[in-house]
Tab-separated table of C-alpha atoms in Angstrom:
chain	number	residue	atom	x	y	z
A	1	ALA	CA	78.294	128.522	79.520
A	2	HIS	CA	76.428	128.412	82.470
A	3	GLN	CA	78.033	125.213	84.107
A	4	ASP	CA	78.926	127.189	87.356
A	5	LYS	CA	74.895	127.713	88.114
A	6	ILE	CA	74.179	123.695	87.068
A	7	HIS	CA	74.573	121.407	89.761
A	8	TYR	CA	74.256	118.282	87.317
A	9	TRP	CA	73.235	117.783	83.808
A	10	ILE	CA	73.557	114.589	81.427
A	11	SER	CA	73.643	114.108	77.687
A	12	GLU	CA	72.587	111.290	76.140
A	13	PRO	CA	70.193	109.345	73.731
A	14	ASP	CA	67.025	108.469	76.025
A	15	SER	CA	63.268	106.662	74.240
A	16	GLY	CA	61.159	110.150	74.212
A	17	ILE	CA	60.382	113.481	76.334
A	18	TYR	CA	59.046	111.270	79.430
A	19	ASN	CA	61.862	109.090	79.072
A	20	ALA	CA	64.574	111.886	80.240
A	21	MET	CA	62.487	113.554	82.508
A	22	ASN	CA	61.867	110.408	84.513
A	23	LYS	CA	66.119	110.809	84.685
A	24	GLY	CA	66.010	113.835	85.860
A	25	ILE	CA	62.853	112.705	88.347
A	26	ARG	CA	65.569	109.893	89.667
A	27	ALA	CA	68.258	112.224	89.774
A	28	ALA	CA	66.679	115.535	91.804
A	29	THR	CA	67.070	115.577	95.783
A	30	GLY	CA	64.774	118.937	95.744
A	31	ASP	CA	61.203	118.496	97.870
A	32	TYR	CA	59.750	119.921	95.015
A	33	LEU	CA	60.433	119.932	91.293
A	34	LEU	CA	59.654	121.899	88.302
A	35	PHE	CA	60.102	120.766	84.490
A	36	MET	CA	61.363	123.494	82.286
A	37	ASN	CA	60.646	122.761	78.319
A	38	SER	CA	62.598	123.756	75.294
A	39	GLY	CA	62.028	127.493	74.857
A	40	ASP	CA	60.104	128.254	77.708
A	41	CYS	CA	61.829	130.536	80.457
A	42	PHE	CA	61.397	131.921	84.175
A	43	LEU	CA	59.574	135.304	83.727
A	44	GLU	CA	62.186	137.173	86.105
A	45	ALA	CA	65.434	135.658	87.522
A	46	ASP	CA	63.878	135.259	91.238
A	47	THR	CA	60.905	133.817	89.460
A	48	VAL	CA	61.378	130.610	91.982
A	49	SER	CA	62.663	132.707	95.219
A	50	LYS	CA	59.653	134.439	94.876
A	51	ALA	CA	57.142	131.242	94.536
A	52	GLU	CA	59.366	129.552	97.294
A	53	LYS	CA	57.969	132.571	99.873
A	54	LEU	CA	54.700	131.477	98.616
A	55	MET	CA	54.713	127.499	98.907
A	56	VAL	CA	54.875	128.169	103.263
A	57	GLU	CA	52.362	125.126	103.525
A	58	ASP	CA	53.002	121.117	102.563
A	59	TYR	CA	50.368	121.226	99.534
A	60	GLY	CA	51.655	118.379	96.944
A	61	ILE	CA	51.294	120.751	93.933
A	62	TYR	CA	51.603	124.564	93.559
A	63	TYR	CA	50.846	126.286	90.537
A	64	GLY	CA	51.244	129.502	89.320
A	65	ASP	CA	50.780	131.139	85.934
A	66	LEU	CA	51.940	131.700	82.585
A	67	ILE	CA	52.383	134.861	80.007
A	68	TYR	CA	52.341	134.079	76.473
A	69	PHE	CA	53.073	136.301	73.071
A	70	ASN	CA	50.106	136.129	71.035
A	71	LYS	CA	51.300	136.628	67.229
A	72	ARG	CA	48.095	137.749	66.333
A	73	LYS	CA	47.534	140.432	68.589
A	74	LYS	CA	51.718	141.154	68.754
A	75	LYS	CA	51.640	141.559	72.514
A	76	TYR	CA	51.504	138.915	76.074
A	77	GLU	CA	49.089	138.190	77.237
A	78	ASP	CA	48.217	136.295	80.814
A	79	TRP	CA	47.456	132.559	81.090
A	80	VAL	CA	45.710	132.910	84.418
A	81	PHE	CA	44.844	129.134	85.986
A	82	PRO	CA	41.848	128.511	88.328
A	83	ASN	CA	42.453	128.049	92.010
A	84	LYS	CA	39.608	125.142	91.992
A	85	LEU	CA	40.580	122.281	89.900
A	86	SER	CA	37.843	119.550	88.513
A	87	LEU	CA	37.883	116.983	86.252
A	88	GLY	CA	35.525	119.253	83.948
A	89	PHE	CA	38.971	121.487	83.979
A	90	PHE	CA	40.993	118.591	82.743
A	91	ILE	CA	38.675	117.250	79.994
A	92	GLU	CA	39.856	119.658	77.832
A	93	ASN	CA	43.024	121.738	80.031
A	94	SER	CA	46.628	121.363	82.018
A	95	LEU	CA	48.159	122.610	84.175
A	96	PRO	CA	51.403	124.216	83.044
A	97	HIS	CA	54.243	122.002	82.919
A	98	GLN	CA	56.755	124.991	82.814
A	99	GLY	CA	54.358	126.796	86.021
A	100	SER	CA	54.196	123.962	88.524
A	101	PHE	CA	55.891	122.573	91.280
A	102	ILE	CA	55.437	118.956	92.338
A	103	LYS	CA	56.397	117.409	95.318
A	104	ARG	CA	58.745	115.011	94.355
A	105	SER	CA	57.376	112.035	96.638
A	106	LEU	CA	54.674	112.086	94.873
A	107	PHE	CA	56.604	110.226	91.371
A	108	GLU	CA	57.056	107.519	94.138
A	109	SER	CA	54.073	107.621	95.783
A	110	ILE	CA	51.734	107.931	92.525
A	111	SER	CA	53.817	106.923	89.466
A	112	MET	CA	56.508	108.180	87.312
A	113	TYR	CA	55.573	109.452	83.902
A	114	ASN	CA	54.045	107.257	81.223
A	115	GLU	CA	56.928	106.681	78.824
A	116	ASN	CA	53.966	105.003	76.907
A	117	LEU	CA	52.844	108.260	75.917
A	118	LYS	CA	54.835	110.671	74.203
A	119	ILE	CA	52.848	114.015	74.553
A	120	ALA	CA	50.369	114.247	77.423
A	121	SER	CA	51.791	112.425	80.083
A	122	ASP	CA	52.490	115.259	82.872
A	123	TRP	CA	48.516	115.799	82.152
A	124	GLU	CA	47.929	112.180	82.841
A	125	PHE	CA	50.042	112.754	85.914
A	126	PHE	CA	47.851	116.263	87.081
A	127	ILE	CA	44.506	114.274	86.427
A	128	VAL	CA	45.272	110.870	87.768
A	129	ALA	CA	46.913	112.737	90.878
A	130	ILE	CA	44.133	115.435	91.518
A	131	CYS	CA	41.171	113.773	90.749
A	132	ILE	CA	41.962	110.044	91.425
A	133	GLU	CA	44.694	110.098	94.167
A	134	LYS	CA	43.023	113.342	95.580
A	135	VAL	CA	46.430	114.849	96.389
A	136	THR	CA	46.740	118.624	97.728
A	137	TYR	CA	47.055	121.591	95.356
A	138	LYS	CA	47.498	125.588	95.235
A	139	HIS	CA	47.022	127.829	92.796
A	140	ILE	CA	49.778	130.834	93.986
A	141	GLY	CA	48.205	133.083	91.485
A	142	ILE	CA	51.679	134.508	90.320
A	143	VAL	CA	53.464	134.768	86.703
A	144	ILE	CA	55.981	131.648	86.441
A	145	SER	CA	57.299	131.085	82.874
A	146	GLU	CA	56.921	132.554	79.347
A	147	TYR	CA	55.325	129.965	77.773
A	148	ASP	CA	56.441	129.189	74.424
A	149	PHE	CA	53.891	128.002	71.865
A	150	THR	CA	56.440	126.664	69.257
A	151	GLY	CA	56.766	123.452	71.360
A	152	ILE	CA	54.847	119.555	70.819
A	153	SER	CA	51.800	119.812	72.367
A	154	SER	CA	51.638	123.170	70.755
A	155	ASP	CA	51.851	122.193	67.345
A	156	PRO	CA	48.606	121.345	64.734
A	157	LYS	CA	50.104	118.411	63.546
A	158	ASN	CA	49.873	116.805	67.147
A	159	TYR	CA	46.439	117.724	68.155
A	160	GLN	CA	45.298	114.154	67.045
A	161	LEU	CA	48.305	112.166	68.579
A	162	VAL	CA	46.959	114.521	71.860
A	163	ALA	CA	43.907	113.613	72.027
A	164	SER	CA	44.334	109.867	71.360
A	165	GLU	CA	46.725	109.819	74.042
A	166	LYS	CA	43.929	111.496	76.192
A	167	LYS	CA	41.712	108.872	75.590
A	168	ILE	CA	43.304	106.162	77.211
A	169	THR	CA	43.905	107.742	79.964
A	170	PHE	CA	40.205	108.146	80.453
A	171	ASP	CA	39.401	104.817	79.040
A	172	LYS	CA	41.901	103.688	81.852
A	173	TYR	CA	40.256	105.615	84.529
A	174	PHE	CA	37.235	107.821	84.219
A	175	SER	CA	35.214	105.500	81.065
A	176	MET	CA	31.659	105.751	82.937
A	177	MET	CA	32.015	109.704	84.346
A	178	ILE	CA	33.128	110.616	80.532
A	179	ASP	CA	30.070	109.227	79.847
A	180	ASP	CA	27.972	111.572	82.420
A	181	TYR	CA	30.034	114.449	81.213
A	182	LYS	CA	29.260	114.348	78.140
A	183	ILE	CA	25.271	113.568	78.202
A	184	ILE	CA	25.843	116.412	81.361
A	185	LYS	CA	27.404	118.842	78.608
A	186	LEU	CA	24.366	118.090	75.670
A	187	LEU	CA	22.029	118.674	78.401
A	188	ASP	CA	23.323	122.260	78.993
A	189	SER	CA	23.215	122.780	75.301
A	190	LYS	CA	20.078	122.566	74.560
A	191	ARG	CA	19.209	124.390	77.637
A	192	PHE	CA	20.818	127.052	76.617
A	193	ARG	CA	19.990	127.081	73.289
A	194	ASN	CA	16.296	126.779	74.188
A	195	ILE	CA	17.234	130.554	76.389
A	196	ILE	CA	18.524	131.681	73.343
A	197	TYR	CA	15.843	130.776	71.633
A	198	ILE	CA	13.232	132.503	73.583
A	199	LYS	CA	14.422	135.666	74.313
């Protein structure tokens, strides 16, 4: 139905989400890539052109925000991401795959998506790119897409797999730092409890 608007597409078997995405990366010719997942959609028809006007410098990754429907509150809410990223942020979060413009050359200089991971490979790419390779990034502060919570990574049935895949990455790249981070978090929680108790 939209063939006149699509420059290239294929429909063939693949071995998983990231195998399919890697095929897309190899076929892509643009300077920046964004991965729109099944069920997600751009906020508006001109969202990409609005974002492009804010991408005026040579950052490796530009990322915006999301909007999602809160079924419990029965209303749309903004999902806003921080301007400054750190290992602490990535321990429990990730950048929005459907809200991030990634320089295509990073997939050549760093790596393609790790196809051994079934759900958390985009998270692994972001944490390695930003926390290890020091790729430059910028939060452009506009809503890029509407996030669909019915996706594979949001399914509670997959939470344990996500956690185990993240552990593989942490053990590979950050094992010593994660131990330090856990100690700091524990000390902070004790300090916070003592402050509450004194009051």
